[in-house]
């Protein structure tokens, strides 16, 4: 972790010295109101405020109602805006909670907390015209919920497969407010119970962008060595509520296919479909 932070500091100093030669470059500002790197809200592990409720289909199990509540944020701490190059340092944190609602044999329904994942991240984002680059490092850990442990006393409490630190580099190409992105990551934790490499890609397309109510379609794809590089795909289509051309609330329908992106519980390959929403602030 210290080596990654040292590298980020050296890279930041290099970018700052380069940016100072650009025409009309501004000074460093703390807590910028706007972000260079947009919120990739379809990434299940994005630090954001969102929630969703889905019908979960998994092999050998009855269909259940599966809900997620993600409480988090990712904000720029300081950065520099210029005509030639802009950059910012961001800090993010989040808690990803999952709940289920299961029908018992006697016809009653049982709801409870399945799991909490905790994430802490920092990243350096650089923009050169319509090209964005993000170098990020993050820690994530997973903890089974009390409700789940009480129902499954003989369950292994935590096999440590979702406790790790990762560094990744992502490239994004902007087309107005639309974008495509692709990147790769590596888990650098020395003693880790998890395969190390991962790849990610996706994109977002907006429609009626100048209206208070606009539409969008998007997709996020992950290929993890942990899952033998079988793709985990999250696709969505929805509406974006805006005020003064600033996004306030996104609501969408989605379909997911792959391994559950949270917790150490092994569901196998699953599919879910449902609705979700995210607040922009």
Tab-separated table of N, CA and C in Angstrom, residues 50-56 63-71 95-102 110-117 143-148 151 260 262-263 265 267 272:
chain	number	residue	atom	x	y	z
A	50	UNK	N	-26.873	4.103	-3.619
A	50	UNK	CA	-27.825	3.459	-4.517
A	50	UNK	C	-28.434	2.242	-3.842
A	51	UNK	N	-29.525	1.767	-4.419
A	51	UNK	CA	-30.177	0.565	-3.927
A	51	UNK	C	-30.953	-0.112	-5.030
A	52	UNK	N	-31.149	-1.414	-4.892
A	52	UNK	CA	-31.881	-2.165	-5.896
A	52	UNK	C	-32.550	-3.384	-5.293
A	53	UNK	N	-33.573	-3.861	-5.956
A	53	UNK	CA	-34.276	-5.057	-5.512
A	53	UNK	C	-34.522	-5.940	-6.731
A	54	UNK	N	-34.190	-7.242	-6.603
A	54	UNK	CA	-34.150	-8.118	-7.773
A	54	UNK	C	-34.729	-9.494	-7.450
A	55	UNK	N	-35.184	-10.167	-8.495
A	55	UNK	CA	-35.483	-11.594	-8.415
A	55	UNK	C	-34.198	-12.338	-8.768
A	56	UNK	N	-33.717	-13.146	-7.825
A	56	UNK	CA	-32.446	-13.849	-7.983
A	56	UNK	C	-32.706	-15.300	-8.357
A	63	UNK	N	-36.309	-19.288	-6.427
A	63	UNK	CA	-36.179	-17.861	-6.696
A	63	UNK	C	-36.402	-17.068	-5.420
A	64	UNK	N	-35.531	-16.109	-5.149
A	64	UNK	CA	-35.650	-15.296	-3.946
A	64	UNK	C	-35.601	-13.830	-4.320
A	65	UNK	N	-36.076	-12.994	-3.403
A	65	UNK	CA	-35.973	-11.548	-3.582
A	65	UNK	C	-34.659	-11.106	-2.953
A	66	UNK	N	-33.798	-10.530	-3.758
A	66	UNK	CA	-32.443	-10.152	-3.360
A	66	UNK	C	-32.324	-8.639	-3.492
A	67	UNK	N	-31.920	-7.973	-2.417
A	67	UNK	CA	-31.856	-6.514	-2.417
A	67	UNK	C	-30.473	-6.056	-1.995
A	68	UNK	N	-30.041	-4.942	-2.574
A	68	UNK	CA	-28.763	-4.347	-2.213
A	68	UNK	C	-28.980	-2.892	-1.803
A	69	UNK	N	-28.245	-2.465	-0.798
A	69	UNK	CA	-28.234	-1.072	-0.365
A	69	UNK	C	-26.774	-0.661	-0.241
A	70	UNK	N	-26.348	0.271	-1.085
A	70	UNK	CA	-24.958	0.725	-1.099
A	70	UNK	C	-24.908	2.158	-0.585
A	71	UNK	N	-24.226	2.349	0.525
A	71	UNK	CA	-24.085	3.667	1.143
A	71	UNK	C	-22.631	4.103	0.996
A	95	UNK	N	-20.223	1.079	2.007
A	95	UNK	CA	-20.689	-0.162	2.618
A	95	UNK	C	-21.718	-0.765	1.675
A	96	UNK	N	-21.484	-1.995	1.226
A	96	UNK	CA	-22.402	-2.697	0.332
A	96	UNK	C	-23.141	-3.763	1.151
A	97	UNK	N	-24.430	-3.548	1.378
A	97	UNK	CA	-25.234	-4.472	2.181
A	97	UNK	C	-26.196	-5.232	1.294
A	98	UNK	N	-26.394	-6.525	1.598
A	98	UNK	CA	-27.310	-7.353	0.827
A	98	UNK	C	-28.332	-7.994	1.764
A	99	UNK	N	-29.579	-8.052	1.292
A	99	UNK	CA	-30.689	-8.603	2.057
A	99	UNK	C	-31.437	-9.614	1.190
A	100	UNK	N	-32.074	-10.586	1.845
A	100	UNK	CA	-32.896	-11.527	1.087
A	100	UNK	C	-34.261	-11.679	1.742
A	101	UNK	N	-35.221	-12.165	0.952
A	101	UNK	CA	-36.573	-12.468	1.418
A	101	UNK	C	-36.913	-13.842	0.882
A	102	UNK	N	-37.016	-14.822	1.782
A	102	UNK	CA	-37.174	-16.222	1.402
A	102	UNK	C	-38.498	-16.755	1.937
A	110	UNK	N	-39.275	-14.904	5.301
A	110	UNK	CA	-38.218	-14.561	6.237
A	110	UNK	C	-37.231	-13.617	5.550
A	111	UNK	N	-37.061	-12.428	6.148
A	111	UNK	CA	-36.139	-11.434	5.585
A	111	UNK	C	-34.966	-11.249	6.536
A	112	UNK	N	-33.812	-10.882	5.970
A	112	UNK	CA	-32.666	-10.674	6.838
A	112	UNK	C	-31.449	-10.156	6.105
A	113	UNK	N	-30.477	-9.725	6.884
A	113	UNK	CA	-29.215	-9.227	6.345
A	113	UNK	C	-28.301	-10.396	6.006
A	114	UNK	N	-27.848	-10.440	4.761
A	114	UNK	CA	-26.948	-11.513	4.326
A	114	UNK	C	-25.494	-11.165	4.604
A	115	UNK	N	-25.105	-9.954	4.234
A	115	UNK	CA	-23.671	-9.670	4.201
A	115	UNK	C	-23.431	-8.163	4.135
A	116	UNK	N	-22.251	-7.750	4.604
A	116	UNK	CA	-21.761	-6.381	4.413
A	116	UNK	C	-20.350	-6.447	3.842
A	117	UNK	N	-20.126	-5.711	2.763
A	117	UNK	CA	-18.772	-5.512	2.242
A	117	UNK	C	-18.371	-4.061	2.492
A	143	UNK	N	-18.020	-9.357	5.281
A	143	UNK	CA	-18.415	-9.854	6.604
A	143	UNK	C	-19.868	-10.318	6.538
A	144	UNK	N	-20.099	-11.573	6.881
A	144	UNK	CA	-21.445	-12.130	6.859
A	144	UNK	C	-22.319	-11.447	7.908
A	145	UNK	N	-23.618	-11.260	7.570
A	145	UNK	CA	-24.545	-10.597	8.475
A	145	UNK	C	-25.007	-11.513	9.607
A	146	UNK	N	-25.446	-10.898	10.688
A	146	UNK	CA	-25.906	-11.652	11.857
A	146	UNK	C	-27.085	-12.557	11.522
A	147	UNK	N	-28.025	-12.049	10.709
A	147	UNK	CA	-29.193	-12.859	10.348
A	147	UNK	C	-28.765	-14.127	9.606
A	148	UNK	N	-27.815	-13.983	8.685
A	148	UNK	CA	-27.356	-15.135	7.909
A	148	UNK	C	-26.639	-16.142	8.813
A	151	UNK	N	-28.993	-18.281	10.872
A	151	UNK	CA	-29.717	-19.305	10.110
A	151	UNK	C	-28.802	-20.437	9.667
A	260	UNK	N	-22.164	-13.586	-8.013
A	260	UNK	CA	-22.600	-12.480	-7.166
A	260	UNK	C	-21.380	-11.631	-6.810
A	262	UNK	N	-20.733	-9.642	-4.460
A	262	UNK	CA	-20.530	-9.358	-3.041
A	262	UNK	C	-20.392	-10.654	-2.245
A	263	UNK	N	-19.802	-10.546	-1.063
A	263	UNK	CA	-19.781	-11.587	-0.030
A	263	UNK	C	-18.921	-12.794	-0.409
A	265	UNK	N	-20.201	-15.866	0.109
A	265	UNK	CA	-21.163	-16.950	-0.076
A	265	UNK	C	-21.124	-17.415	-1.532
A	267	UNK	N	-22.862	-18.819	-4.522
A	267	UNK	CA	-24.151	-19.073	-5.161
A	267	UNK	C	-23.993	-19.806	-6.485
A	272	UNK	N	-30.033	-12.228	-12.198
A	272	UNK	CA	-31.067	-11.483	-11.499
A	272	UNK	C	-31.637	-10.419	-12.420
